[in-house]
Amino acid sequence: KAGVTQTPRYLIKTRGQQVTLSCSPISGHRSVSWYQQTPGQGLQFLFEYFSETQRNKGNFPGRFSGRQFSNSRSEMNVSTLELGDSALYLCASSLETGDHTNFGPGTRLLVL
Amino acid sequence: GDSVTQMEGPVTLSEEACLTINCTYTATGYPSLFWYVQYPGEGLQLLLKATKADDKGSNKGFEATYRKETTSFHLEKGSVQVSDSAVYFCALSDLEYGNKLVFGAGTILRVKS
């Protein structure tokens, strides 16, 4: 079966712009989680969506938001981009709570 | 809150050497523990996991045992290969705090031929 897919894989934006990243989970998975990876802060949890509802949220400013559609695909949006938002954004999908097996390849965002 | 501490790297080994990467955790509940590997330019791959005390996770020659008494989950391999060169992350998930992972800082492993 197809794995977790993320689009786009690479993105370059300038400060002040906004960006939308997409994650398509494994078929049948209803939970999608997002993580940010930076050299300075490491891997940090952004939020989790389950059946179109945000179930859990990390400690990020309100500029970071997300949503999940009825087909379980998820998008995350970052508004008013800052240089510090440059990171690898990883998405993970789960069939069940506690199953953290499946990560996507990530979207690498560079903010100039 | 929950946290994970990993030994700092980089760890540089010769091929066929033994590997141990230390990982300790702090959690208020009963977390599941994970090791992930990240190759350059790629996402995370689950290497192994353990869901309760004394469980041993193993995969591709790597193993780790969930030690509740020492709050540890050290990663070991008896004989490393050049292809094992990557970044290794220890992580925990405590369902009392939702379906999320808390990661350690990562340990770079370099294996020389």
PDB file of C-alpha atoms in Angstrom, chain B:
ATOM      1  CA  GLY B   1       6.321  17.466  31.278  1.00  0.00           C
ATOM      2  CA  ASP B   2       7.665  14.378  29.594  1.00  0.00           C
ATOM      3  CA  SER B   3      11.185  14.502  28.193  1.00  0.00           C
ATOM      4  CA  VAL B   4      13.818  12.336  26.508  1.00  0.00           C
ATOM      5  CA  THR B   5      17.584  12.666  26.889  1.00  0.00           C
ATOM      6  CA  GLN B   6      19.988  11.079  24.449  1.00  0.00           C
ATOM      7  CA  MET B   7      23.750  10.855  24.516  1.00  0.00           C
ATOM      8  CA  GLU B   8      25.375  13.576  22.469  1.00  0.00           C
ATOM      9  CA  GLY B   9      27.105  12.743  19.254  1.00  0.00           C
ATOM     10  CA  PRO B  10      28.536  12.380  16.865  1.00  0.00           C
ATOM     11  CA  VAL B  11      29.418   8.796  17.562  1.00  0.00           C
ATOM     12  CA  THR B  12      32.128   7.551  15.214  1.00  0.00           C
ATOM     13  CA  LEU B  13      32.768   3.821  14.930  1.00  0.00           C
ATOM     14  CA  SER B  14      34.651   1.484  12.676  1.00  0.00           C
ATOM     15  CA  GLU B  15      32.722  -1.115  10.729  1.00  0.00           C
ATOM     16  CA  GLU B  16      31.841  -4.203  12.803  1.00  0.00           C
ATOM     17  CA  ALA B  17      32.215  -2.329  16.096  1.00  0.00           C
ATOM     18  CA  CYS B  18      29.547  -2.536  18.811  1.00  0.00           C
ATOM     19  CA  LEU B  19      27.103   0.302  19.181  1.00  0.00           C
ATOM     20  CA  THR B  20      25.301   1.657  22.214  1.00  0.00           C
ATOM     21  CA  ILE B  21      23.341   4.907  22.152  1.00  0.00           C
ATOM     22  CA  ASN B  22      22.025   5.847  25.562  1.00  0.00           C
ATOM     23  CA  CYS B  23      18.492   7.125  26.039  1.00  0.00           C
ATOM     24  CA  THR B  24      16.740   8.005  29.290  1.00  0.00           C
ATOM     25  CA  TYR B  25      13.296   9.421  29.762  1.00  0.00           C
ATOM     26  CA  THR B  26      11.099  11.271  32.218  1.00  0.00           C
ATOM     27  CA  ALA B  27       7.391  10.567  32.181  1.00  0.00           C
ATOM     28  CA  THR B  28       4.570  10.735  34.675  1.00  0.00           C
ATOM     29  CA  GLY B  29       2.575   7.954  33.096  1.00  0.00           C
ATOM     30  CA  TYR B  30       3.441   4.686  31.348  1.00  0.00           C
ATOM     31  CA  PRO B  31       4.831   5.676  27.980  1.00  0.00           C
ATOM     32  CA  SER B  32       5.631   3.635  24.919  1.00  0.00           C
ATOM     33  CA  LEU B  33       9.212   4.043  23.751  1.00  0.00           C
ATOM     34  CA  PHE B  34      10.558   4.277  20.222  1.00  0.00           C
ATOM     35  CA  TRP B  35      13.757   4.510  18.221  1.00  0.00           C
ATOM     36  CA  TYR B  36      13.682   6.206  14.827  1.00  0.00           C
ATOM     37  CA  VAL B  37      16.375   6.532  12.185  1.00  0.00           C
ATOM     38  CA  GLN B  38      16.766   9.391   9.738  1.00  0.00           C
ATOM     39  CA  TYR B  39      19.007   9.118   6.705  1.00  0.00           C
ATOM     40  CA  PRO B  40      20.268  12.299   5.016  1.00  0.00           C
ATOM     41  CA  GLY B  41      17.516  14.160   3.215  1.00  0.00           C
ATOM     42  CA  GLU B  42      14.801  11.760   4.317  1.00  0.00           C
ATOM     43  CA  GLY B  43      11.985  11.539   6.830  1.00  0.00           C
ATOM     44  CA  LEU B  44      11.822   9.330   9.909  1.00  0.00           C
ATOM     45  CA  GLN B  45      11.717   5.552   9.832  1.00  0.00           C
ATOM     46  CA  LEU B  46      10.586   3.605  12.845  1.00  0.00           C
ATOM     47  CA  LEU B  47      13.416   1.300  13.855  1.00  0.00           C
ATOM     48  CA  LEU B  48      11.869  -0.421  16.863  1.00  0.00           C
ATOM     49  CA  LYS B  49       9.500   0.137  19.745  1.00  0.00           C
ATOM     50  CA  ALA B  50       8.467  -1.211  23.131  1.00  0.00           C
ATOM     51  CA  THR B  51       5.162  -0.592  24.821  1.00  0.00           C
ATOM     52  CA  LYS B  52       5.689  -1.842  28.362  1.00  0.00           C
ATOM     53  CA  ALA B  53       8.387  -2.487  30.935  1.00  0.00           C
ATOM     54  CA  ASP B  54      10.878  -5.269  30.120  1.00  0.00           C
ATOM     55  CA  ASP B  55       9.729  -5.426  26.487  1.00  0.00           C
ATOM     56  CA  LYS B  56      12.574  -5.747  23.998  1.00  0.00           C
ATOM     57  CA  GLY B  57      12.187  -4.178  20.597  1.00  0.00           C
ATOM     58  CA  SER B  58      14.382  -5.436  17.774  1.00  0.00           C
ATOM     59  CA  ASN B  59      14.836  -4.852  14.060  1.00  0.00           C
ATOM     60  CA  LYS B  60      17.672  -5.126  11.524  1.00  0.00           C
ATOM     61  CA  GLY B  61      20.132  -6.208  14.218  1.00  0.00           C
ATOM     62  CA  PHE B  62      19.266  -3.304  16.507  1.00  0.00           C
ATOM     63  CA  GLU B  63      17.632  -3.889  19.855  1.00  0.00           C
ATOM     64  CA  ALA B  64      16.540  -1.937  22.913  1.00  0.00           C
ATOM     65  CA  THR B  65      14.950  -2.986  26.194  1.00  0.00           C
ATOM     66  CA  TYR B  66      12.398  -0.899  28.103  1.00  0.00           C
ATOM     67  CA  ARG B  67      13.881  -0.541  31.595  1.00  0.00           C
ATOM     68  CA  LYS B  68      11.353   1.083  33.905  1.00  0.00           C
ATOM     69  CA  GLU B  69      13.580   0.902  36.977  1.00  0.00           C
ATOM     70  CA  THR B  70      16.286   2.986  35.274  1.00  0.00           C
ATOM     71  CA  THR B  71      13.904   4.864  32.927  1.00  0.00           C
ATOM     72  CA  SER B  72      16.104   3.893  30.011  1.00  0.00           C
ATOM     73  CA  PHE B  73      15.799   2.541  26.479  1.00  0.00           C
ATOM     74  CA  HIS B  74      19.348   2.208  25.163  1.00  0.00           C
ATOM     75  CA  LEU B  75      19.867   1.275  21.516  1.00  0.00           C
ATOM     76  CA  GLU B  76      22.392  -1.486  20.812  1.00  0.00           C
ATOM     77  CA  LYS B  77      23.822  -3.291  17.816  1.00  0.00           C
ATOM     78  CA  GLY B  78      26.513  -5.893  17.882  1.00  0.00           C
ATOM     79  CA  SER B  79      28.195  -5.090  14.592  1.00  0.00           C
ATOM     80  CA  VAL B  80      27.580  -1.834  12.726  1.00  0.00           C
ATOM     81  CA  GLN B  81      27.890  -1.301   9.001  1.00  0.00           C
ATOM     82  CA  VAL B  82      28.689   1.789   6.978  1.00  0.00           C
ATOM     83  CA  SER B  83      25.056   1.795   5.861  1.00  0.00           C
ATOM     84  CA  ASP B  84      23.991   2.361   9.492  1.00  0.00           C
ATOM     85  CA  SER B  85      25.388   5.899   9.333  1.00  0.00           C
ATOM     86  CA  ALA B  86      22.415   8.128  10.107  1.00  0.00           C
ATOM     87  CA  VAL B  87      20.789  10.151  12.877  1.00  0.00           C
ATOM     88  CA  TYR B  88      19.014   8.154  15.564  1.00  0.00           C
ATOM     89  CA  PHE B  89      16.160   9.564  17.643  1.00  0.00           C
ATOM     90  CA  CYS B  90      14.753   8.163  20.845  1.00  0.00           C
ATOM     91  CA  ALA B  91      11.135   9.119  21.543  1.00  0.00           C
ATOM     92  CA  LEU B  92       8.258   8.453  23.881  1.00  0.00           C
ATOM     93  CA  SER B  93       4.508   8.605  23.593  1.00  0.00           C
ATOM     94  CA  ASP B  94       2.377   8.931  26.690  1.00  0.00           C
ATOM     95  CA  LEU B  95      -1.294   8.580  25.898  1.00  0.00           C
ATOM     96  CA  GLU B  96      -2.165  10.599  28.996  1.00  0.00           C
ATOM     97  CA  TYR B  97      -0.917  13.586  26.990  1.00  0.00           C
ATOM     98  CA  GLY B  98      -2.469  12.668  23.694  1.00  0.00           C
ATOM     99  CA  ASN B  99      -1.287  10.866  20.632  1.00  0.00           C
ATOM    100  CA  LYS B 100       2.026  12.676  20.219  1.00  0.00           C
ATOM    101  CA  LEU B 101       5.710  11.856  20.287  1.00  0.00           C
ATOM    102  CA  VAL B 102       8.302  13.588  22.445  1.00  0.00           C
ATOM    103  CA  PHE B 103      11.743  13.261  20.863  1.00  0.00           C
ATOM    104  CA  GLY B 104      15.291  13.350  22.106  1.00  0.00           C
ATOM    105  CA  ALA B 105      17.789  15.624  20.386  1.00  0.00           C
ATOM    106  CA  GLY B 106      19.120  12.886  18.128  1.00  0.00           C
ATOM    107  CA  THR B 107      22.499  11.193  17.909  1.00  0.00           C
ATOM    108  CA  ILE B 108      24.584  11.245  14.746  1.00  0.00           C
ATOM    109  CA  LEU B 109      26.257   7.921  14.012  1.00  0.00           C
ATOM    110  CA  ARG B 110      29.156   7.740  11.579  1.00  0.00           C
ATOM    111  CA  VAL B 111      30.561   4.359  10.639  1.00  0.00           C
ATOM    112  CA  LYS B 112      33.911   4.211   8.858  1.00  0.00           C
ATOM    113  CA  SER B 113      35.031   1.361   6.634  1.00  0.00           C
TER     114      SER B 113
END
